[in-house]
């Protein structure tokens, strides 16, 4: 079995990671990435917020699996220190009352906090970086079902593990066409190195399309005669990475230290004990745009141990470039985010360390597409799977998606029911 994954973002890399941990020889796994810079779009520039049950019914089993896998991976590989995994207290400071439940918050341009299934009892917990003039935020989740990571660092870890196992990475490169056997099964895929312009082919009996916002274009290029139109489009979003004067990063000795697997305390055996990382905060709010009567829903996420605060929520239909590195940041969008940061953190109370723009893959139905490429009950393209369209939940759903796609590709039973996420 030769498996080719097109797209080395967090979904593709997670899939390669779990494949490399299973039955397939890692040297038979190939990642194809067209961008000259790894994780140059949403995989590296997203918020990194994780939730366990903020999803529609179709996505909930995958959401719960993925949240648990994030925690398990962090416990095994010191995720707090290596990619900032930490429980996160989710809070709401919205100007209008949020009705919670199964809603299309993204299509409405409102807060993703509307997707939360419950509100926790309030306490005195509030972000240290939130300006004092703001009241006490409502608590959505105290960190039992919400967490935070630095997505770029998580992607780097997964890629490093894949390479160490022997997964082959072709980058920058572009898949140009597929070859099938007389029986119709996949046999090979043709690759063009966009750096050397060398064209070569590699074995390919299983193909996974995980190119994020570019998945539809990849499918059309590889299968031009297909009648299927991949229902994936893109939504662009700007963001800032801030550092607050009132929330400095912790000192190195504040890192949680692993407790030995077998420790004796006063004659009692304590096994598999670990210290929990310190909590951070997510803040969901709303704000009117000064240039119009419309509003948008800023989202702020504190990250440990870096001490960064990430702000986003201002989305728009900016044209999708051929490569994510060809992005052109809109100064007016950045100005709006800076003004929001001043309102929430205080003028002169923070520094901007990064301005960014990325594209997220979305679907009209609001849930990702995870499964074989088929039209109705019949396979449209035998041996081809798609894993894209995760919208703002790509990081949160990444590990679960990678696991179930690896299971499908290898013909194993999937860990959770994803029947509602297929084409």
Short mmCIF file of C-alpha atoms in Angstrom, two decimals:
data_model
loop_
_atom_site.label_atom_id
_atom_site.label_comp_id
_atom_site.label_asym_id
_atom_site.label_seq_id
_atom_site.Cartn_x
_atom_site.Cartn_y
_atom_site.Cartn_z
CA UNK A 1 0.00 0.00 0.00
CA UNK A 2 1.37 3.39 -1.04
CA UNK A 3 -0.43 6.36 0.51
CA UNK A 4 -0.11 9.92 -0.80
CA UNK A 5 -1.49 12.86 1.17
CA UNK A 6 -1.83 16.15 -0.69
CA UNK A 7 -1.54 19.00 1.78
CA UNK A 8 0.96 19.08 4.65
CA UNK A 9 -1.08 21.34 6.91
CA UNK A 10 -2.31 20.12 10.27
CA UNK A 11 -4.97 17.78 8.81
CA UNK A 12 -2.60 16.13 6.33
CA UNK A 13 0.25 15.94 8.82
CA UNK A 14 -2.02 14.49 11.52
CA UNK A 15 -3.14 11.83 9.05
CA UNK A 16 0.47 11.00 8.20
CA UNK A 17 1.32 10.89 11.91
CA UNK A 18 -1.35 8.33 12.77
CA UNK A 19 -0.59 6.27 9.66
CA UNK A 20 3.06 6.17 10.69
CA UNK A 21 1.99 4.81 14.10
CA UNK A 22 -0.05 1.95 12.59
CA UNK A 23 0.38 -0.85 10.07
CA UNK A 24 1.58 1.03 6.99
CA UNK A 25 5.38 1.21 6.60
CA UNK A 26 6.20 4.92 7.08
CA UNK A 27 8.39 4.92 3.98
CA UNK A 28 5.22 4.20 1.97
CA UNK A 29 3.60 7.41 3.20
CA UNK A 30 4.12 10.60 1.16
CA UNK A 31 3.18 14.18 2.03
CA UNK A 32 2.91 16.63 -0.89
CA UNK A 33 2.98 20.36 -0.08
CA UNK A 34 2.94 23.12 -2.69
CA UNK A 35 3.86 26.03 -0.43
CA UNK A 36 7.56 26.89 -0.08
CA UNK A 37 6.82 27.61 3.59
CA UNK A 38 5.26 24.93 5.77
CA UNK A 39 2.11 25.81 7.76
CA UNK A 40 1.82 29.19 6.02
CA UNK A 41 -1.98 29.41 6.19
CA UNK A 42 -4.52 28.44 8.86
CA UNK A 43 -2.42 25.57 10.24
CA UNK A 44 0.22 28.01 11.40
CA UNK A 45 -1.82 31.20 11.87
CA UNK A 46 -5.05 30.00 13.47
CA UNK A 47 -6.02 30.61 17.09
CA UNK A 48 -5.31 27.10 18.37
CA UNK A 49 -8.44 26.95 20.54
CA UNK A 50 -9.68 23.44 21.38
CA UNK A 51 -13.18 22.45 22.42
CA UNK A 52 -14.72 19.10 23.23
CA UNK A 53 -18.43 19.69 22.66
CA UNK A 54 -18.95 22.99 20.84
CA UNK A 55 -20.10 21.25 17.67
CA UNK A 56 -23.19 20.24 15.74
CA UNK A 57 -24.53 16.71 16.18
CA UNK A 58 -22.69 15.45 13.08
CA UNK A 59 -19.31 16.74 14.31
CA UNK A 60 -19.65 16.03 18.04
CA UNK A 61 -18.22 12.45 18.04
CA UNK A 62 -15.17 13.65 16.09
CA UNK A 63 -14.84 16.70 18.36
CA UNK A 64 -14.79 14.61 21.51
CA UNK A 65 -12.33 12.10 20.08
CA UNK A 66 -10.01 14.84 18.90
CA UNK A 67 -10.11 16.75 22.19
CA UNK A 68 -9.18 13.60 24.08
CA UNK A 69 -6.36 12.85 21.62
CA UNK A 70 -4.95 16.36 22.08
CA UNK A 71 -4.81 15.80 25.82
CA UNK A 72 -3.29 12.34 25.45
CA UNK A 73 -0.62 13.55 23.03
CA UNK A 74 0.27 16.48 25.31
CA UNK A 75 0.60 14.22 28.33
CA UNK A 76 2.87 11.83 26.42
CA UNK A 77 5.16 14.43 24.84
CA UNK A 78 5.11 17.37 27.30
CA UNK A 79 2.77 19.37 25.11
CA UNK A 80 2.73 22.31 27.51
CA UNK A 81 6.40 23.03 26.96
CA UNK A 82 6.60 21.91 23.32
CA UNK A 83 3.43 23.42 21.81
CA UNK A 84 1.71 25.32 24.61
CA UNK A 85 -1.03 22.84 25.45
CA UNK A 86 -3.01 24.15 28.42
CA UNK A 87 -6.56 24.02 29.76
CA UNK A 88 -8.31 27.26 28.85
CA UNK A 89 -11.07 29.05 30.74
CA UNK A 90 -13.55 30.12 28.06
CA UNK A 91 -15.35 33.39 28.83
CA UNK A 92 -17.91 35.63 27.15
CA UNK A 93 -17.99 39.44 27.25
CA UNK A 94 -20.51 39.86 24.45
CA UNK A 95 -22.50 43.09 24.29
CA UNK A 96 -25.64 41.15 23.53
CA UNK A 97 -26.99 38.06 25.25
CA UNK A 98 -25.69 34.88 23.65
CA UNK A 99 -28.19 32.14 22.97
CA UNK A 100 -26.38 28.82 23.07
CA UNK A 101 -27.10 25.82 20.94
CA UNK A 102 -26.71 24.44 17.44
CA UNK A 103 -26.42 27.60 15.33
CA UNK A 104 -24.55 28.76 12.27
CA UNK A 105 -22.53 31.33 14.20
CA UNK A 106 -19.95 31.57 11.44
CA UNK A 107 -22.50 32.31 8.73
CA UNK A 108 -24.20 34.86 10.95
CA UNK A 109 -20.92 36.58 11.77
CA UNK A 110 -21.50 36.15 15.49
CA UNK A 111 -19.47 34.51 18.25
CA UNK A 112 -18.44 30.87 18.21
CA UNK A 113 -19.29 30.92 21.92
CA UNK A 114 -22.89 30.50 20.74
CA UNK A 115 -21.96 26.92 19.87
CA UNK A 116 -21.15 26.04 23.48
CA UNK A 117 -23.61 23.68 25.09
CA UNK A 118 -23.43 25.05 28.62
CA UNK A 119 -22.48 27.98 30.83
CA UNK A 120 -20.41 27.30 33.93
CA UNK A 121 -21.06 29.03 37.22
CA UNK A 122 -19.24 32.36 37.46
CA UNK A 123 -16.39 32.94 39.89
CA UNK A 124 -13.69 35.57 40.36
CA UNK A 125 -11.59 34.23 37.48
CA UNK A 126 -10.85 36.87 34.87
CA UNK A 127 -8.02 37.38 32.40
CA UNK A 128 -5.19 39.43 33.92
CA UNK A 129 -4.75 41.18 30.58
CA UNK A 130 -8.37 42.38 30.34
CA UNK A 131 -8.70 46.09 31.12
CA UNK A 132 -10.20 46.73 34.54
CA UNK A 133 -13.00 48.92 33.21
CA UNK A 134 -14.66 45.82 31.76
CA UNK A 135 -16.94 43.82 33.97
CA UNK A 136 -16.62 40.20 35.00
CA UNK A 137 -16.92 37.95 31.92
CA UNK A 138 -19.39 35.09 31.95
CA UNK A 139 -17.73 31.70 32.33
CA UNK A 140 -18.53 29.26 29.52
CA UNK A 141 -16.13 26.48 30.45
CA UNK A 142 -13.53 26.33 33.21
CA UNK A 143 -11.11 24.26 31.17
CA UNK A 144 -12.67 20.80 31.49
CA UNK A 145 -13.82 20.92 27.88
CA UNK A 146 -11.68 23.72 26.44
CA UNK A 147 -7.94 24.06 25.92
CA UNK A 148 -5.31 26.01 24.02
CA UNK A 149 -2.30 25.19 21.83
CA UNK A 150 0.14 27.07 19.63
CA UNK A 151 -0.88 25.54 16.28
CA UNK A 152 2.39 26.27 14.51
CA UNK A 153 4.41 24.52 17.22
CA UNK A 154 2.00 21.57 17.25
CA UNK A 155 2.35 21.24 13.47
CA UNK A 156 6.13 21.35 13.79
CA UNK A 157 6.03 18.57 16.38
CA UNK A 158 3.81 16.35 14.22
CA UNK A 159 5.98 16.93 11.16
CA UNK A 160 9.13 16.16 13.12
CA UNK A 161 7.60 12.89 14.33
CA UNK A 162 6.57 11.97 10.78
CA UNK A 163 10.04 12.62 9.39
CA UNK A 164 11.64 10.66 12.24
CA UNK A 165 9.44 7.67 11.40
CA UNK A 166 10.46 7.82 7.72
CA UNK A 167 7.49 9.60 6.13
CA UNK A 168 8.60 11.19 2.87
CA UNK A 169 7.86 14.90 2.42
CA UNK A 170 7.89 16.51 -1.03
CA UNK A 171 7.93 20.30 -0.72
CA UNK A 172 7.50 22.57 -2.56
CA UNK A 173 5.82 20.27 -5.03
CA UNK A 174 2.56 19.93 -6.89
CA UNK A 175 0.60 16.82 -7.88
CA UNK A 176 -0.15 17.07 -11.60
CA UNK A 177 -2.00 13.87 -12.53
CA UNK A 178 -2.83 10.35 -11.39
CA UNK A 179 -2.42 7.05 -13.23
CA UNK A 180 -4.75 4.09 -12.84
CA UNK A 181 -4.34 0.41 -13.64
CA UNK A 182 -6.50 -1.18 -16.37
CA UNK A 183 -8.78 -2.36 -13.55
CA UNK A 184 -9.35 1.27 -12.52
CA UNK A 185 -7.43 1.23 -9.25
CA UNK A 186 -4.91 3.94 -8.47
CA UNK A 187 -1.31 3.07 -9.28
CA UNK A 188 0.88 6.19 -9.46
CA UNK A 189 0.82 9.97 -9.07
CA UNK A 190 2.93 12.47 -10.99
CA UNK A 191 4.68 15.21 -9.00
CA UNK A 192 6.27 18.45 -10.15
CA UNK A 193 8.93 20.04 -7.98
CA UNK A 194 8.13 23.74 -8.19
CA UNK A 195 11.65 24.53 -7.02
CA UNK A 196 13.68 22.53 -9.57
CA UNK A 197 10.87 22.02 -12.15
CA UNK A 198 11.76 18.34 -12.13
CA UNK A 199 8.82 16.00 -12.76
CA UNK A 200 8.72 12.53 -11.24
CA UNK A 201 6.21 9.89 -10.25
CA UNK A 202 5.69 7.84 -7.11
CA UNK A 203 3.51 4.82 -6.31
CA UNK A 204 0.02 5.74 -5.12
CA UNK A 205 -2.69 3.22 -4.27
CA UNK A 206 -4.47 5.45 -1.73
CA UNK A 207 -4.88 9.21 -2.08
CA UNK A 208 -5.96 11.68 0.62
CA UNK A 209 -6.90 15.25 -0.33
CA UNK A 210 -6.20 17.51 2.66
CA UNK A 211 -5.15 20.76 1.01
CA UNK A 212 -7.32 23.02 3.15
CA UNK A 213 -8.81 25.96 1.26
CA UNK A 214 -7.10 24.69 -1.90
CA UNK A 215 -8.72 21.21 -1.83
CA UNK A 216 -11.34 21.93 -4.47
CA UNK A 217 -8.70 23.23 -6.90
CA UNK A 218 -6.50 20.16 -6.29
CA UNK A 219 -9.44 17.82 -6.96
CA UNK A 220 -10.38 19.60 -10.20
CA UNK A 221 -6.78 19.48 -11.46
CA UNK A 222 -6.33 15.78 -10.73
CA UNK A 223 -9.79 14.64 -11.83
CA UNK A 224 -10.87 17.07 -14.59
CA UNK A 225 -13.48 14.69 -16.01
CA UNK A 226 -15.24 14.12 -12.68
CA UNK A 227 -18.83 15.32 -12.44
CA UNK A 228 -18.41 15.97 -8.73
CA UNK A 229 -17.88 19.54 -7.62
CA UNK A 230 -16.04 19.53 -4.32
CA UNK A 231 -18.19 21.75 -2.03
CA UNK A 232 -15.29 23.51 -0.32
CA UNK A 233 -14.57 27.24 -0.45
CA UNK A 234 -12.42 29.63 1.55
CA UNK A 235 -12.91 32.31 4.17
CA UNK A 236 -10.06 34.68 4.96
CA UNK A 237 -9.32 36.04 8.41
CA UNK A 238 -6.84 38.57 9.78
CA UNK A 239 -5.21 38.24 13.18
CA UNK A 240 -2.73 39.87 15.55
CA UNK A 241 -0.30 38.34 18.00
CA UNK A 242 0.05 40.59 21.06
CA UNK A 243 2.04 40.77 24.25
CA UNK A 244 0.42 42.43 27.27
CA UNK A 245 2.30 44.32 29.98
CA UNK A 246 -0.03 42.73 32.53
CA UNK A 247 0.44 39.11 31.50
CA UNK A 248 4.15 38.33 31.21
CA UNK A 249 5.21 34.84 30.16
CA UNK A 250 5.97 32.50 33.06
CA UNK A 251 9.51 31.77 34.14
CA UNK A 252 11.06 28.47 33.00
CA UNK A 253 10.68 26.97 36.48
CA UNK A 254 6.90 27.47 36.15
CA UNK A 255 6.76 24.74 33.50
CA UNK A 256 4.90 21.67 34.78
CA UNK A 257 7.39 18.94 35.62
CA UNK A 258 6.53 15.30 34.88
CA UNK A 259 6.03 13.18 37.96
CA UNK A 260 7.69 9.74 37.69
CA UNK A 261 5.33 6.98 36.63
CA UNK A 262 5.94 5.14 39.89
CA UNK A 263 6.51 7.22 43.04
CA UNK A 264 6.28 6.23 46.69
CA UNK A 265 4.74 8.82 49.03
CA UNK A 266 4.40 7.85 52.71
CA UNK A 267 4.28 4.19 51.75
CA UNK A 268 1.53 4.63 49.16
CA UNK A 269 2.10 3.89 45.49
CA UNK A 270 1.12 6.70 43.12
CA UNK A 271 1.18 5.77 39.46
CA UNK A 272 0.85 7.85 36.29
CA UNK A 273 0.63 11.15 38.16
CA UNK A 274 1.35 14.35 36.23
CA UNK A 275 1.11 17.99 37.13
CA UNK A 276 -1.48 19.97 35.21
CA UNK A 277 -0.32 23.02 33.23
CA UNK A 278 -1.56 26.41 34.47
CA UNK A 279 -4.82 27.60 32.90
CA UNK A 280 -5.12 30.42 30.39
CA UNK A 281 -8.17 32.30 29.05
CA UNK A 282 -10.24 32.60 25.91
CA UNK A 283 -12.48 35.66 25.57
CA UNK A 284 -15.39 35.93 23.14
CA UNK A 285 -17.04 39.31 22.66
CA UNK A 286 -18.77 41.50 20.06
CA UNK A 287 -18.15 44.95 18.67
CA UNK A 288 -19.79 47.37 16.28
CA UNK A 289 -17.74 48.42 13.27
CA UNK A 290 -17.30 52.17 13.20
CA UNK A 291 -17.59 52.36 9.40
CA UNK A 292 -21.01 50.72 9.24
CA UNK A 293 -23.93 49.45 11.25
CA UNK A 294 -22.60 45.91 11.12
CA UNK A 295 -20.67 44.18 13.90
CA UNK A 296 -18.09 41.49 14.27
CA UNK A 297 -17.16 39.09 17.03
CA UNK A 298 -13.57 39.40 18.25
CA UNK A 299 -11.96 36.36 19.83
CA UNK A 300 -8.91 36.58 22.10
CA UNK A 301 -6.84 33.61 23.21
CA UNK A 302 -4.01 33.67 25.72
CA UNK A 303 -1.19 31.22 25.11
CA UNK A 304 1.22 29.58 27.52
CA UNK A 305 4.12 29.36 28.04
CA UNK A 306 4.87 32.04 25.41
CA UNK A 307 2.72 34.71 27.06
CA UNK A 308 1.16 35.71 23.73
CA UNK A 309 -2.41 36.89 23.21
CA UNK A 310 -3.98 36.10 19.85
CA UNK A 311 -6.88 38.20 18.53
CA UNK A 312 -8.99 37.46 15.45
CA UNK A 313 -12.64 37.31 14.38
CA UNK A 314 -12.58 39.79 11.49
CA UNK A 315 -13.31 37.64 8.42
CA UNK A 316 -13.77 38.53 4.77
CA UNK A 317 -13.95 37.13 1.25
CA UNK A 318 -10.43 38.02 0.17
CA UNK A 319 -9.38 36.20 -3.03
CA UNK A 320 -7.61 32.90 -2.46
CA UNK A 321 -4.02 33.20 -3.75
CA UNK A 322 -2.23 30.41 -5.60
CA UNK A 323 0.01 29.98 -2.55
CA UNK A 324 -0.53 31.12 1.04
CA UNK A 325 2.82 32.93 0.99
CA UNK A 326 1.35 35.33 -1.60
CA UNK A 327 -0.98 36.86 0.98
CA UNK A 328 -1.59 40.61 0.98
CA UNK A 329 -2.64 41.90 4.39
CA UNK A 330 -5.41 44.52 4.45
CA UNK A 331 -4.25 47.53 6.52
CA UNK A 332 -7.84 48.50 7.35
CA UNK A 333 -8.54 45.07 8.86
CA UNK A 334 -5.39 45.31 10.95
CA UNK A 335 -6.38 48.79 12.12
CA UNK A 336 -9.76 47.45 13.26
CA UNK A 337 -8.14 44.63 15.25
CA UNK A 338 -5.71 47.09 16.85
CA UNK A 339 -8.59 49.36 17.87
CA UNK A 340 -10.40 46.38 19.42
CA UNK A 341 -7.22 45.42 21.25
CA UNK A 342 -6.97 48.93 22.69
CA UNK A 343 -10.56 48.77 23.90
CA UNK A 344 -10.12 45.39 25.59
CA UNK A 345 -6.51 45.51 26.81
CA UNK A 346 -6.05 49.25 27.19
CA UNK A 347 -4.28 51.79 25.02
CA UNK A 348 -0.53 51.52 25.34
CA UNK A 349 -0.83 48.33 27.40
CA UNK A 350 0.33 45.88 24.72
CA UNK A 351 2.73 45.39 21.82
CA UNK A 352 1.91 43.89 18.43
CA UNK A 353 4.38 41.16 17.53
CA UNK A 354 2.75 39.81 14.37
CA UNK A 355 0.12 40.73 11.79
CA UNK A 356 -1.29 37.86 9.76
CA UNK A 357 -3.83 36.74 7.18
CA UNK A 358 -4.84 33.15 6.48
CA UNK A 359 -7.55 31.23 4.63
CA UNK A 360 -9.74 28.57 6.23
CA UNK A 361 -11.58 25.90 4.23
CA UNK A 362 -15.34 26.04 4.76
CA UNK A 363 -18.45 24.24 3.53
CA UNK A 364 -21.99 25.54 3.06
CA UNK A 365 -23.31 23.00 5.54
CA UNK A 366 -20.91 24.22 8.24
CA UNK A 367 -19.27 20.86 8.93
CA UNK A 368 -16.08 19.34 7.50
CA UNK A 369 -15.97 16.70 4.80
CA UNK A 370 -14.25 13.56 6.03
CA UNK A 371 -14.59 10.39 4.00
CA UNK A 372 -14.27 8.75 0.58
CA UNK A 373 -14.86 10.79 -2.56
CA UNK A 374 -18.22 9.58 -3.74
CA UNK A 375 -21.45 10.83 -5.23
CA UNK A 376 -24.43 9.27 -3.51
CA UNK A 377 -23.64 5.67 -2.58
CA UNK A 378 -21.24 5.06 -5.45
CA UNK A 379 -17.53 5.86 -5.33
CA UNK A 380 -16.82 8.76 -7.67
CA UNK A 381 -13.05 8.23 -7.55
CA UNK A 382 -11.99 4.84 -6.22
CA UNK A 383 -9.19 4.97 -3.64
CA UNK A 384 -9.55 8.71 -2.93
CA UNK A 385 -10.49 10.32 0.40
CA UNK A 386 -11.03 13.94 1.36
CA UNK A 387 -10.43 15.62 4.72
CA UNK A 388 -11.11 19.36 4.50
CA UNK A 389 -13.64 22.08 5.21
CA UNK A 390 -13.08 22.29 8.98
CA UNK A 391 -13.58 26.07 9.06
CA UNK A 392 -12.38 27.58 12.37
CA UNK A 393 -12.17 24.14 13.99
CA UNK A 394 -9.26 22.71 11.99
CA UNK A 395 -6.83 22.70 14.91
CA UNK A 396 -9.38 21.35 17.37
CA UNK A 397 -10.55 18.55 15.03
CA UNK A 398 -7.11 17.81 13.56
CA UNK A 399 -5.98 14.81 15.57
CA UNK A 400 -9.36 13.08 15.46
CA UNK A 401 -9.58 13.65 11.73
CA UNK A 402 -6.08 12.29 11.22
CA UNK A 403 -6.90 9.17 13.22
CA UNK A 404 -10.19 8.32 11.47
CA UNK A 405 -8.79 9.04 8.00
CA UNK A 406 -5.84 6.75 8.70
CA UNK A 407 -8.30 4.06 9.79
CA UNK A 408 -10.44 4.44 6.67
CA UNK A 409 -7.45 4.40 4.33
CA UNK A 410 -6.13 1.21 5.91
CA UNK A 411 -9.57 -0.44 5.84
CA UNK A 412 -9.99 -0.56 9.62
CA UNK A 413 -13.07 0.25 11.68
CA UNK A 414 -13.20 3.96 12.52
CA UNK A 415 -13.02 5.07 16.14
CA UNK A 416 -16.17 7.21 16.01
CA UNK A 417 -19.21 7.70 13.80
CA UNK A 418 -18.45 10.24 11.05
CA UNK A 419 -21.24 9.22 8.68
CA UNK A 420 -22.70 12.71 8.92
CA UNK A 421 -19.46 14.26 7.65
CA UNK A 422 -19.17 12.41 4.36
CA UNK A 423 -19.96 13.72 0.89
#
